[in-house]
Short mmCIF file of C-alpha atoms in Angstrom, two decimals:
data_model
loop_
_atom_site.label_atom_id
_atom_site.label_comp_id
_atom_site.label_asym_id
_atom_site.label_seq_id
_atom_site.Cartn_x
_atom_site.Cartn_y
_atom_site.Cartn_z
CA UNK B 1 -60.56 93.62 -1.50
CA UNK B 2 -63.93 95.34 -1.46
CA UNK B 3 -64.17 94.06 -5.12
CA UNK B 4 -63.50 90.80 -4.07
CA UNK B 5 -65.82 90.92 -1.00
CA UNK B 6 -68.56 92.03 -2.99
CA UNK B 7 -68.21 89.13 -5.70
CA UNK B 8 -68.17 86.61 -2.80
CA UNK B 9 -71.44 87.90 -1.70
CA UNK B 10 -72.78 87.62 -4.84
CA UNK B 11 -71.55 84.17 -5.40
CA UNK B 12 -73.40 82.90 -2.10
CA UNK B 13 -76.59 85.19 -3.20
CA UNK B 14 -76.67 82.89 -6.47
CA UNK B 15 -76.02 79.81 -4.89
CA UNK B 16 -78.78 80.30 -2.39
CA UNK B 17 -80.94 81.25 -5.01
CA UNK B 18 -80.06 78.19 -6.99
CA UNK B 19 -80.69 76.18 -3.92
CA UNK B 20 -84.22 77.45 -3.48
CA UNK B 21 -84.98 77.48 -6.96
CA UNK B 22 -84.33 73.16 -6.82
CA UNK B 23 -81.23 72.80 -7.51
CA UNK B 24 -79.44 70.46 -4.93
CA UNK B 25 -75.71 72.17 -5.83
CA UNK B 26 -74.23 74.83 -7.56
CA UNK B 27 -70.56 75.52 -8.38
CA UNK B 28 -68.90 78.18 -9.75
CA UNK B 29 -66.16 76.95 -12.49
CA UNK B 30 -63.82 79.23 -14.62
CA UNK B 31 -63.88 79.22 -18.23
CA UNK B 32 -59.62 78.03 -18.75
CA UNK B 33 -59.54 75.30 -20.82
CA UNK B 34 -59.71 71.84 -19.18
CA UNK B 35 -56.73 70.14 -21.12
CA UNK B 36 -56.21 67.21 -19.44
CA UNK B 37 -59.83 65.97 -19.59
CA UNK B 38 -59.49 66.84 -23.44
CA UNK B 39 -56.43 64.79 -23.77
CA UNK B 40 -58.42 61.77 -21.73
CA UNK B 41 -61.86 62.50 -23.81
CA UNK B 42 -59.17 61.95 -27.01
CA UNK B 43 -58.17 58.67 -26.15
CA UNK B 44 -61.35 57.35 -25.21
CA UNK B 45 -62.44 58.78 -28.60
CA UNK B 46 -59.62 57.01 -30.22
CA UNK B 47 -59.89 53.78 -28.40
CA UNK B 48 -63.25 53.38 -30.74
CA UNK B 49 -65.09 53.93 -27.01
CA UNK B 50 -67.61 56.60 -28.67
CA UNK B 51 -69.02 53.86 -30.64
CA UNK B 52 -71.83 55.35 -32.82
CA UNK B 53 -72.42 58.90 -30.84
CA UNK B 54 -70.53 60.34 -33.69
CA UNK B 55 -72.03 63.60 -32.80
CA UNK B 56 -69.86 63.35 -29.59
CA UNK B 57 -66.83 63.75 -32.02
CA UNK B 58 -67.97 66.23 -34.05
CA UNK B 59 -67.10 69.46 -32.87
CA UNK B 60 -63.62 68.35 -30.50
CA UNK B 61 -62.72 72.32 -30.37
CA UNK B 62 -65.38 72.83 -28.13
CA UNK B 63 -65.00 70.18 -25.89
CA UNK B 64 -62.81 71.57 -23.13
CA UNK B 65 -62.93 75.43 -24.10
CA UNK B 66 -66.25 77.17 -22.99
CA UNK B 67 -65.29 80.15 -24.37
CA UNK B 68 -65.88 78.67 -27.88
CA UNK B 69 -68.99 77.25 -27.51
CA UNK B 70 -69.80 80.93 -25.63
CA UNK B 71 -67.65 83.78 -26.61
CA UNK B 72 -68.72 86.42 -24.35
CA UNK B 73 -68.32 83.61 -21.19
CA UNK B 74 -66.19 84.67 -18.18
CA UNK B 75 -67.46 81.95 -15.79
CA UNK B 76 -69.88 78.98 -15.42
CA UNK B 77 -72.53 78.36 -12.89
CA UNK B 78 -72.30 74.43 -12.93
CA UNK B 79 -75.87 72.90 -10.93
CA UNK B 80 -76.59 69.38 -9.96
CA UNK B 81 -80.26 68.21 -9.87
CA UNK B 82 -81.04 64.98 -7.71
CA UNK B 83 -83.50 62.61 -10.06
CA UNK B 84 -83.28 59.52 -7.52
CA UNK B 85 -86.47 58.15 -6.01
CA UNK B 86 -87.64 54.48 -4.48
CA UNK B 87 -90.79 53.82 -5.84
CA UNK B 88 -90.69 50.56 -6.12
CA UNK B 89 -94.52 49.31 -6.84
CA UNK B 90 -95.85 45.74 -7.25
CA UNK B 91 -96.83 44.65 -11.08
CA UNK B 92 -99.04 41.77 -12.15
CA UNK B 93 -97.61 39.63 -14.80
CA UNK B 94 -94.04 40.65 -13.79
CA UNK B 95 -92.62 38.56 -16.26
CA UNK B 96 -93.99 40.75 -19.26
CA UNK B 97 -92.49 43.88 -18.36
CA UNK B 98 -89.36 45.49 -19.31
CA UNK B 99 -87.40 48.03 -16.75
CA UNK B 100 -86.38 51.52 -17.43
CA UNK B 101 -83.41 53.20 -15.83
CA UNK B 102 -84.36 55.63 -13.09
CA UNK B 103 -83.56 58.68 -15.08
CA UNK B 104 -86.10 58.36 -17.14
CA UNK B 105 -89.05 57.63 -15.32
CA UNK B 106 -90.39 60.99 -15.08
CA UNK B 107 -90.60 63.58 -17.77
CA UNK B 108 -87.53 64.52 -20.37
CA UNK B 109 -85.03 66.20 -18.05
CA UNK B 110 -83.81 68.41 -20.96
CA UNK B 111 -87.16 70.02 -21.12
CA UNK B 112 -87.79 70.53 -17.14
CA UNK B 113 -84.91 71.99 -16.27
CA UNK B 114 -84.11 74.22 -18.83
CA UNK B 115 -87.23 76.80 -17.37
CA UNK B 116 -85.44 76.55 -14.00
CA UNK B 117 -81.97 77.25 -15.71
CA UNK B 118 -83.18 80.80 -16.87
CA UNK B 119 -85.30 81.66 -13.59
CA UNK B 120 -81.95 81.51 -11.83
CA UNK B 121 -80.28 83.85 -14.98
CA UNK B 122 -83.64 86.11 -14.19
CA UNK B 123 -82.72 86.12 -10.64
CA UNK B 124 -78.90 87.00 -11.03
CA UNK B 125 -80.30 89.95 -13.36
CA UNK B 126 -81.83 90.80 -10.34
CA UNK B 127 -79.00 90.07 -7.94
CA UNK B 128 -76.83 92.19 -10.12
CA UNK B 129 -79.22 94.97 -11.05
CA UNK B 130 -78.70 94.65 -14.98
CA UNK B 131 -79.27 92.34 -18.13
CA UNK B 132 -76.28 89.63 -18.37
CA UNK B 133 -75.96 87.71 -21.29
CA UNK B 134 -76.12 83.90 -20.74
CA UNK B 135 -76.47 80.39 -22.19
CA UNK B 136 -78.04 77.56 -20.48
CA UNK B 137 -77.11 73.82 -21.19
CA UNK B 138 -79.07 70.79 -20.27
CA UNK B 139 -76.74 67.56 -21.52
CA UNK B 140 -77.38 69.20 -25.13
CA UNK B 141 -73.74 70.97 -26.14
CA UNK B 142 -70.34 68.95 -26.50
CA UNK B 143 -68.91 70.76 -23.13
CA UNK B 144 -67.11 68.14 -21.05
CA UNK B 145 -69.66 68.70 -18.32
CA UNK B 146 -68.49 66.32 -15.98
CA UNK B 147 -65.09 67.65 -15.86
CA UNK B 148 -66.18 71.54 -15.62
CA UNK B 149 -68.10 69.69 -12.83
CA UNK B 150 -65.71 68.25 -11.20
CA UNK B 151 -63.52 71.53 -11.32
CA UNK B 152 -65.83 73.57 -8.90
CA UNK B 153 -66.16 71.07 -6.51
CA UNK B 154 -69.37 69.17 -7.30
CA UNK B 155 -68.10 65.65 -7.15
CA UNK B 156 -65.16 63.13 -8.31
CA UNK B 157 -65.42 60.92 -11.46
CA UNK B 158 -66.35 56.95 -10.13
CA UNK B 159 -64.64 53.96 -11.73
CA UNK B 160 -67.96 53.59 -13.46
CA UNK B 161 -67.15 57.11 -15.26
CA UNK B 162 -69.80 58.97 -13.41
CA UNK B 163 -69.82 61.91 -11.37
CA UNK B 164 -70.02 60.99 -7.41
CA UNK B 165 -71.27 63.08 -4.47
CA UNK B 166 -70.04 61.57 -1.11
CA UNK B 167 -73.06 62.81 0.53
CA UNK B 168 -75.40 61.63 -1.89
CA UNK B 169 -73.87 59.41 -4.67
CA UNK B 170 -74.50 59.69 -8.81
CA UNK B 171 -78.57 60.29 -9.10
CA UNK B 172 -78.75 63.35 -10.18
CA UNK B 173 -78.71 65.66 -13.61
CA UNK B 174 -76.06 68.07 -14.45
CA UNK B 175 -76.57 71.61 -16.54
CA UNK B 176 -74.79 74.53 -16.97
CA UNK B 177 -75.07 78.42 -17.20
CA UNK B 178 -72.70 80.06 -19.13
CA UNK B 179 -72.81 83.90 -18.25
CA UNK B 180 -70.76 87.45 -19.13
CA UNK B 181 -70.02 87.80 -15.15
CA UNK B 182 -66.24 87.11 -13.85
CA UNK B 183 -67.54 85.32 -10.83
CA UNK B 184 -64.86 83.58 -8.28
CA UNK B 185 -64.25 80.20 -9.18
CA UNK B 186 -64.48 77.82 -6.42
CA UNK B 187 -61.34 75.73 -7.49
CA UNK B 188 -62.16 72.86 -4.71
CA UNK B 189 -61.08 69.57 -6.18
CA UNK B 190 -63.20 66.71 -4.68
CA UNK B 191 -60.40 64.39 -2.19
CA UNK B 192 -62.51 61.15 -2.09
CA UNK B 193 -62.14 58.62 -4.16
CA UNK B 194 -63.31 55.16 -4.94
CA UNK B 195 -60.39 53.58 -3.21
CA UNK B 196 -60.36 49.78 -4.33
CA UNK B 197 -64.02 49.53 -4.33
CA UNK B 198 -65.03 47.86 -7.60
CA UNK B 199 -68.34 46.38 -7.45
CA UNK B 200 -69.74 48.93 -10.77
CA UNK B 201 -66.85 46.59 -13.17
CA UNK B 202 -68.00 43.75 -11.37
CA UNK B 203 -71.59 43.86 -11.42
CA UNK B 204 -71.63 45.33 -15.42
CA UNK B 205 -73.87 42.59 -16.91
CA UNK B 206 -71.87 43.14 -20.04
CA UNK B 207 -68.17 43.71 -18.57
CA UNK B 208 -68.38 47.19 -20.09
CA UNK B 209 -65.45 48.64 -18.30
CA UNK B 210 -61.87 47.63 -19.52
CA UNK B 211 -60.23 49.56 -16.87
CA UNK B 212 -61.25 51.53 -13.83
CA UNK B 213 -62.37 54.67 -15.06
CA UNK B 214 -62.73 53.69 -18.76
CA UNK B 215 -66.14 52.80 -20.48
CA UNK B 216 -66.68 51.09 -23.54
CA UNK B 217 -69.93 52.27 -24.85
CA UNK B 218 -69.91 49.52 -28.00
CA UNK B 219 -71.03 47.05 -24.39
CA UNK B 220 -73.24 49.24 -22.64
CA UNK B 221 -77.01 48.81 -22.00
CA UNK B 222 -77.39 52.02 -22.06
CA UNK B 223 -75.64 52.87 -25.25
CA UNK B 224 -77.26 49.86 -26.89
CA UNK B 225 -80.90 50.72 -26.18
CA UNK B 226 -81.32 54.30 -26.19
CA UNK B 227 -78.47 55.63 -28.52
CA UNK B 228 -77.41 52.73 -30.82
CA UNK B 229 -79.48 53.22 -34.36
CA UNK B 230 -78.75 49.16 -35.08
CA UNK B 231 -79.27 45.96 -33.79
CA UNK B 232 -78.00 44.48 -30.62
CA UNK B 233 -75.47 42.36 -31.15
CA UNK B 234 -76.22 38.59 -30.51
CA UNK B 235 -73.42 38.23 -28.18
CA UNK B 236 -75.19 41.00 -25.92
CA UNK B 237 -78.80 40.43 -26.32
CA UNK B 238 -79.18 38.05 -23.31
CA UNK B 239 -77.12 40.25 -21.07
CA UNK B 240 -79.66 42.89 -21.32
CA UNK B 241 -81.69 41.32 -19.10
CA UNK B 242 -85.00 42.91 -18.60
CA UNK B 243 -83.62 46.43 -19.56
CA UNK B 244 -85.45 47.85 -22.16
CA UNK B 245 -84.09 51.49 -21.75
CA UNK B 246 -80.96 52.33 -20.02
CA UNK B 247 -79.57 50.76 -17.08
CA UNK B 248 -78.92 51.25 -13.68
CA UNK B 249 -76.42 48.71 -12.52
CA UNK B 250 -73.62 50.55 -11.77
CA UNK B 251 -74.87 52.87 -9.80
CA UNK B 252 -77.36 50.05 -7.84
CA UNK B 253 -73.96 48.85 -6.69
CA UNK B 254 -72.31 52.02 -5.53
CA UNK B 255 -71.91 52.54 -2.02
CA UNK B 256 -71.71 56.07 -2.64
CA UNK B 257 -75.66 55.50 -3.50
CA UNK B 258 -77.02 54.66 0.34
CA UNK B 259 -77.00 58.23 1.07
CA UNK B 260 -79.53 59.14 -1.71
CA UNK B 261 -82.74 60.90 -1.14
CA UNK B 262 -85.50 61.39 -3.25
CA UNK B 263 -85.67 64.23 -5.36
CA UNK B 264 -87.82 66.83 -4.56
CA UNK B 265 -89.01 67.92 -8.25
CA UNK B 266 -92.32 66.24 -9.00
CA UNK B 267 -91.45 66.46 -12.83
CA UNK B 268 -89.22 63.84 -12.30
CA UNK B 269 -91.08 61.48 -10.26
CA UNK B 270 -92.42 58.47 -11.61
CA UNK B 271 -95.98 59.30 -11.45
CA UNK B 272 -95.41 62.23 -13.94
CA UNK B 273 -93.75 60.07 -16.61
CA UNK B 274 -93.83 56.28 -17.72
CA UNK B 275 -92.47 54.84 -14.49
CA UNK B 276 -89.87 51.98 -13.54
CA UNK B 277 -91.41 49.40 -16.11
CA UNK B 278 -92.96 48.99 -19.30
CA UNK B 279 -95.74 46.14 -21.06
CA UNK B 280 -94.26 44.48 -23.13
CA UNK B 281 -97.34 43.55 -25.09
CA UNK B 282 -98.58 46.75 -25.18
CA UNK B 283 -95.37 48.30 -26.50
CA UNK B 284 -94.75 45.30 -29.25
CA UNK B 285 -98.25 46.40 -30.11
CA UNK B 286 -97.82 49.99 -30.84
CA UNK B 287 -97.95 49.85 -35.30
CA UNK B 288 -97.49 53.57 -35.77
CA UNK B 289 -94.49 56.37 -35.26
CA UNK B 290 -97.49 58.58 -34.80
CA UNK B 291 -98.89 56.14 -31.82
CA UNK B 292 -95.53 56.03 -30.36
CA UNK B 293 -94.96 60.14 -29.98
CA UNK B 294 -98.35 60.12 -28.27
CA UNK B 295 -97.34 57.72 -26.35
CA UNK B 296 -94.21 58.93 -25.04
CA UNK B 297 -94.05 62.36 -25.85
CA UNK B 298 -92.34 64.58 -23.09
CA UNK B 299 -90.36 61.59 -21.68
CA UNK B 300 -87.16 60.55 -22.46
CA UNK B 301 -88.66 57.18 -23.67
CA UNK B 302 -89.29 58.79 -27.06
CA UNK B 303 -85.13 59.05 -27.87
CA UNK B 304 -84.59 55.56 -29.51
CA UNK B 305 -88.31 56.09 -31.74
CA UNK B 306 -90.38 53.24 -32.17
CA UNK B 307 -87.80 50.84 -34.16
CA UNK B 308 -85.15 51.20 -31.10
CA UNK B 309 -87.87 50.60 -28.28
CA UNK B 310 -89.30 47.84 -30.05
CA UNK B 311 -86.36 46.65 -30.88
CA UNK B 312 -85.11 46.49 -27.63
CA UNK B 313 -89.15 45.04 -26.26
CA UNK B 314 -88.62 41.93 -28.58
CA UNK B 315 -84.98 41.39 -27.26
CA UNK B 316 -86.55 42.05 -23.01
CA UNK B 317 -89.26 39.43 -24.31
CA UNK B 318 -87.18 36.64 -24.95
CA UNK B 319 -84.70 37.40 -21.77
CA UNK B 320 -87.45 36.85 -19.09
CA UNK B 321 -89.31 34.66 -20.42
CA UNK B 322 -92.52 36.79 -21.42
CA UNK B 323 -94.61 33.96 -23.77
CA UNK B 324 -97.51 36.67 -23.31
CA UNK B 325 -95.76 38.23 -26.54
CA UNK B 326 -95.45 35.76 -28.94
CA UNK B 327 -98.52 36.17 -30.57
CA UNK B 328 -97.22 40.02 -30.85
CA UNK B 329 -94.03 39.16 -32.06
CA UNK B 330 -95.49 37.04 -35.14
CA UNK B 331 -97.64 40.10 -36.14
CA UNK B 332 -94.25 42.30 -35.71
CA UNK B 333 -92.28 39.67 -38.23
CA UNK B 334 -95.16 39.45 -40.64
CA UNK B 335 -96.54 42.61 -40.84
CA UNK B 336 -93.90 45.36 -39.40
CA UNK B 337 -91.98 47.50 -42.06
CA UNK B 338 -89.07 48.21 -40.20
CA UNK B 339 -86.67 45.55 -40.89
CA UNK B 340 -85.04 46.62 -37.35
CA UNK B 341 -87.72 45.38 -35.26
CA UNK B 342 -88.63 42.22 -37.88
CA UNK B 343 -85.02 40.98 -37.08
CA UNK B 344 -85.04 41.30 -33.48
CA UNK B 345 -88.85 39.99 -33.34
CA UNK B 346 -87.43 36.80 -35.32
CA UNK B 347 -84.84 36.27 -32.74
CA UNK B 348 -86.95 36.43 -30.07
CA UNK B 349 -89.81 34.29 -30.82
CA UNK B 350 -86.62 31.71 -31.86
CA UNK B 351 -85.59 31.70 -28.20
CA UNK B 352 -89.44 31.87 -26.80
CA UNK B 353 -90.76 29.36 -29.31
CA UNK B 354 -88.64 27.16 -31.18
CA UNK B 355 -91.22 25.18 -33.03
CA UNK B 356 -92.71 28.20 -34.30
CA UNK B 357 -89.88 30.50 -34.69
CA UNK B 358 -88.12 28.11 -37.01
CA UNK B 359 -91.61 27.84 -39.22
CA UNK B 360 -91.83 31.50 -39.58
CA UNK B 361 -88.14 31.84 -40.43
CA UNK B 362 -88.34 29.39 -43.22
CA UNK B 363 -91.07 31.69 -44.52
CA UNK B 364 -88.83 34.73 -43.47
CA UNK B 365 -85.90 33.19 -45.38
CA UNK B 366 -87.62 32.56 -48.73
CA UNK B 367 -89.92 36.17 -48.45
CA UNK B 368 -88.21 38.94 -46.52
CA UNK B 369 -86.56 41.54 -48.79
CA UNK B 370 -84.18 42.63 -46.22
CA UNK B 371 -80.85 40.70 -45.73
CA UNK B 372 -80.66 41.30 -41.93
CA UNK B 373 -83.81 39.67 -41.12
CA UNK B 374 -82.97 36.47 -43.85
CA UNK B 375 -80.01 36.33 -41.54
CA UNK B 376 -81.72 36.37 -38.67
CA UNK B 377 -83.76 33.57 -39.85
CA UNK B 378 -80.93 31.31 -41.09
CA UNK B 379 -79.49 32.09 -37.40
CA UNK B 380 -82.97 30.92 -35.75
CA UNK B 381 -83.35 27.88 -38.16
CA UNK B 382 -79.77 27.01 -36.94
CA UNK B 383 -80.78 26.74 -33.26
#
């Protein structure tokens, strides 16, 4: 009992630790396997739901057992970090900038809170009067995170498939430590649910849920402009809207999102990073992969590299409208080597300027070497 007593302690010591370090909430999960999230990760795999994140599939024996991915692991500290804040500025020329999804409008969340991951593991060496061996994970390993999560009590899984607080919705980051200590688990399963709310599959631009719970990642904005190497499909491209990385809908919705508060890490506030929205003729404009990484480096804006952004800038451009960019766009079809962001310039300067768009494409049709733009022109001179 003493034993026991003691670990509690300890447990609350790192929690309050974790608290004042900036993390909003910290859980303590065990390291059993979590077989039925496995099972449910399998289907969605099968179900072709994965899309092109083969590197989600890669390694499925590590999945739902943290002991393979960390041997020596007897528990996991599971920590939630709130990203969410309401800036919400004024821009000139609205209608030639693209938006970026909340999470990324500071700096790369991988890289700032890694540091804060292994000041806590510095602490507990402290707390427990001896080196421990530990991992820390930031979104980077193929650990269901959500579900180890979910286990100790941080929140329930949202027919939109993400995590939900009650007290203060789905902004926020999750990580992990993975440590040689046999801490308590806290075992406290979440009761609240969504009930029959179901405004996230309702408002999806691109109907990217098939079923409460389920998401299809071949629809998702957010899988199609920040981890999809290829182009947008056609079919899609208008239901982006003015997202050019990401997208936030689902959680805009949630009524579990009123409650949110704005996070109190300046890393991640808008000022530190790109912000909410992006030029679009400043973007279409940047020639160079070395021009890009300056421009972007340390936010999470540099993922897709300069063919995805682009890509996805031409596609925003022609959604709302943004005729500031057409004289961009030609420059991008005539002069761009990536055939990625040639194809989806050709499309959009179609839909922004007919007349033109079908001149250039007759050019494009008889000169490009690369099939998917000659298609793209054959598409725009079809219009």
């Amino acid at each position: 009992m003493d034993s026991l007593l003691l670990m509690s302690e300890l447990v609350g010591q790192i929690k309050a630790a974790a608290r004042a370090i900036g993390f909003e909430v910290a859980g303590i999960a065990s390291v059993e396997p979590l077989a039925l999230d496995n099972i449910a990760f399998q289907q969605w795999s099968d179900a072709g739901f994965a899309a092109g994140m083969y590197y989600m599939t890669r390694r499925p024996e590590l999945h739902a057992h943290p002991c393979a991915l960390v041997p020596y692991a007897r528990s996991v500290i599971t920590l939630a970090v709130d990203y969410y804040h309401t800036y919400a500025p004024a821009f000139e020329h609205e209608h030639r900038y693209g938006r970026v999804a909340r999470y990324a409008w500071g700096l790369d969340y991988h890289d700032v809170v890694k540091p804060r991951l292994q000041a806590l593991v510095s602490k507990i060496e402290q707390l427990v009067a001896r080196p421990i061996h530990a991992r820390c994970f930031v979104d980077a390993v193929p650990l269901l995170e959500r579900a180890v999560a979910a286990s100790a009590g941080l929140g329930f899984f949202g027919k939109n498939t993400n995590l939900l607080q009650s007290q203060s919705g789905s902004w926020f980051f999750l990580s992990e430590i993975l440590l040689d200590l046999d801490l308590p688990a806290d075992n406290r399963q979440v009761k609240v649910s969504c009930g029959t709310c179901r405004r996230c599959m309702d408002a999806c631009p691109t109907d990217a849920f098939p079923a409460p719970y389920q998401l299809d990642s071949r629809k998702c904005i957010s899988y199609l402009t920040i981890e999809n190497k290829g182009e947008i499909p056609r079919d899609l491209r208008t239901a982006l809207g003015d997202w050019i990385f990401g997208c936030d809908v689902c959680q805009d919705v949630c009524p579990f999102n009123r409650f949110a508060k704005d996070t109190r890490w300046p890393e991640l506030h808008p000022e530190a990073g790109t912000g909410p929205r992006i030029d679009l003729v400043e973007l279409l404009s940047i020639t160079t992969d070395e021009e890009f990484r300056s421009r972007f480096r340390g936010t999470p804006l540099a993922r897709p590299k300069r063919r995805g952004l682009l890509r996805n800038a031409a596609v925003v451009a022609a959604n709302i409208g943004a005729t500031a960019t057409v004289p961009t766009l030609i420059e991008r079809i005539e002069s761009e080597p990536e055939p990625l962001i040639r194809s989806h310039s050709l499309w959009a300067l179609g839909q922004l300027d007919s007349r033109r768009g079908a001149a250039i494409a007759e050019r494009a049709l008889k000169c490009d070497p690369d099939g998917s733009v000659r298609e793209e022109a054959e598409m725009v001179l079809s219009l």
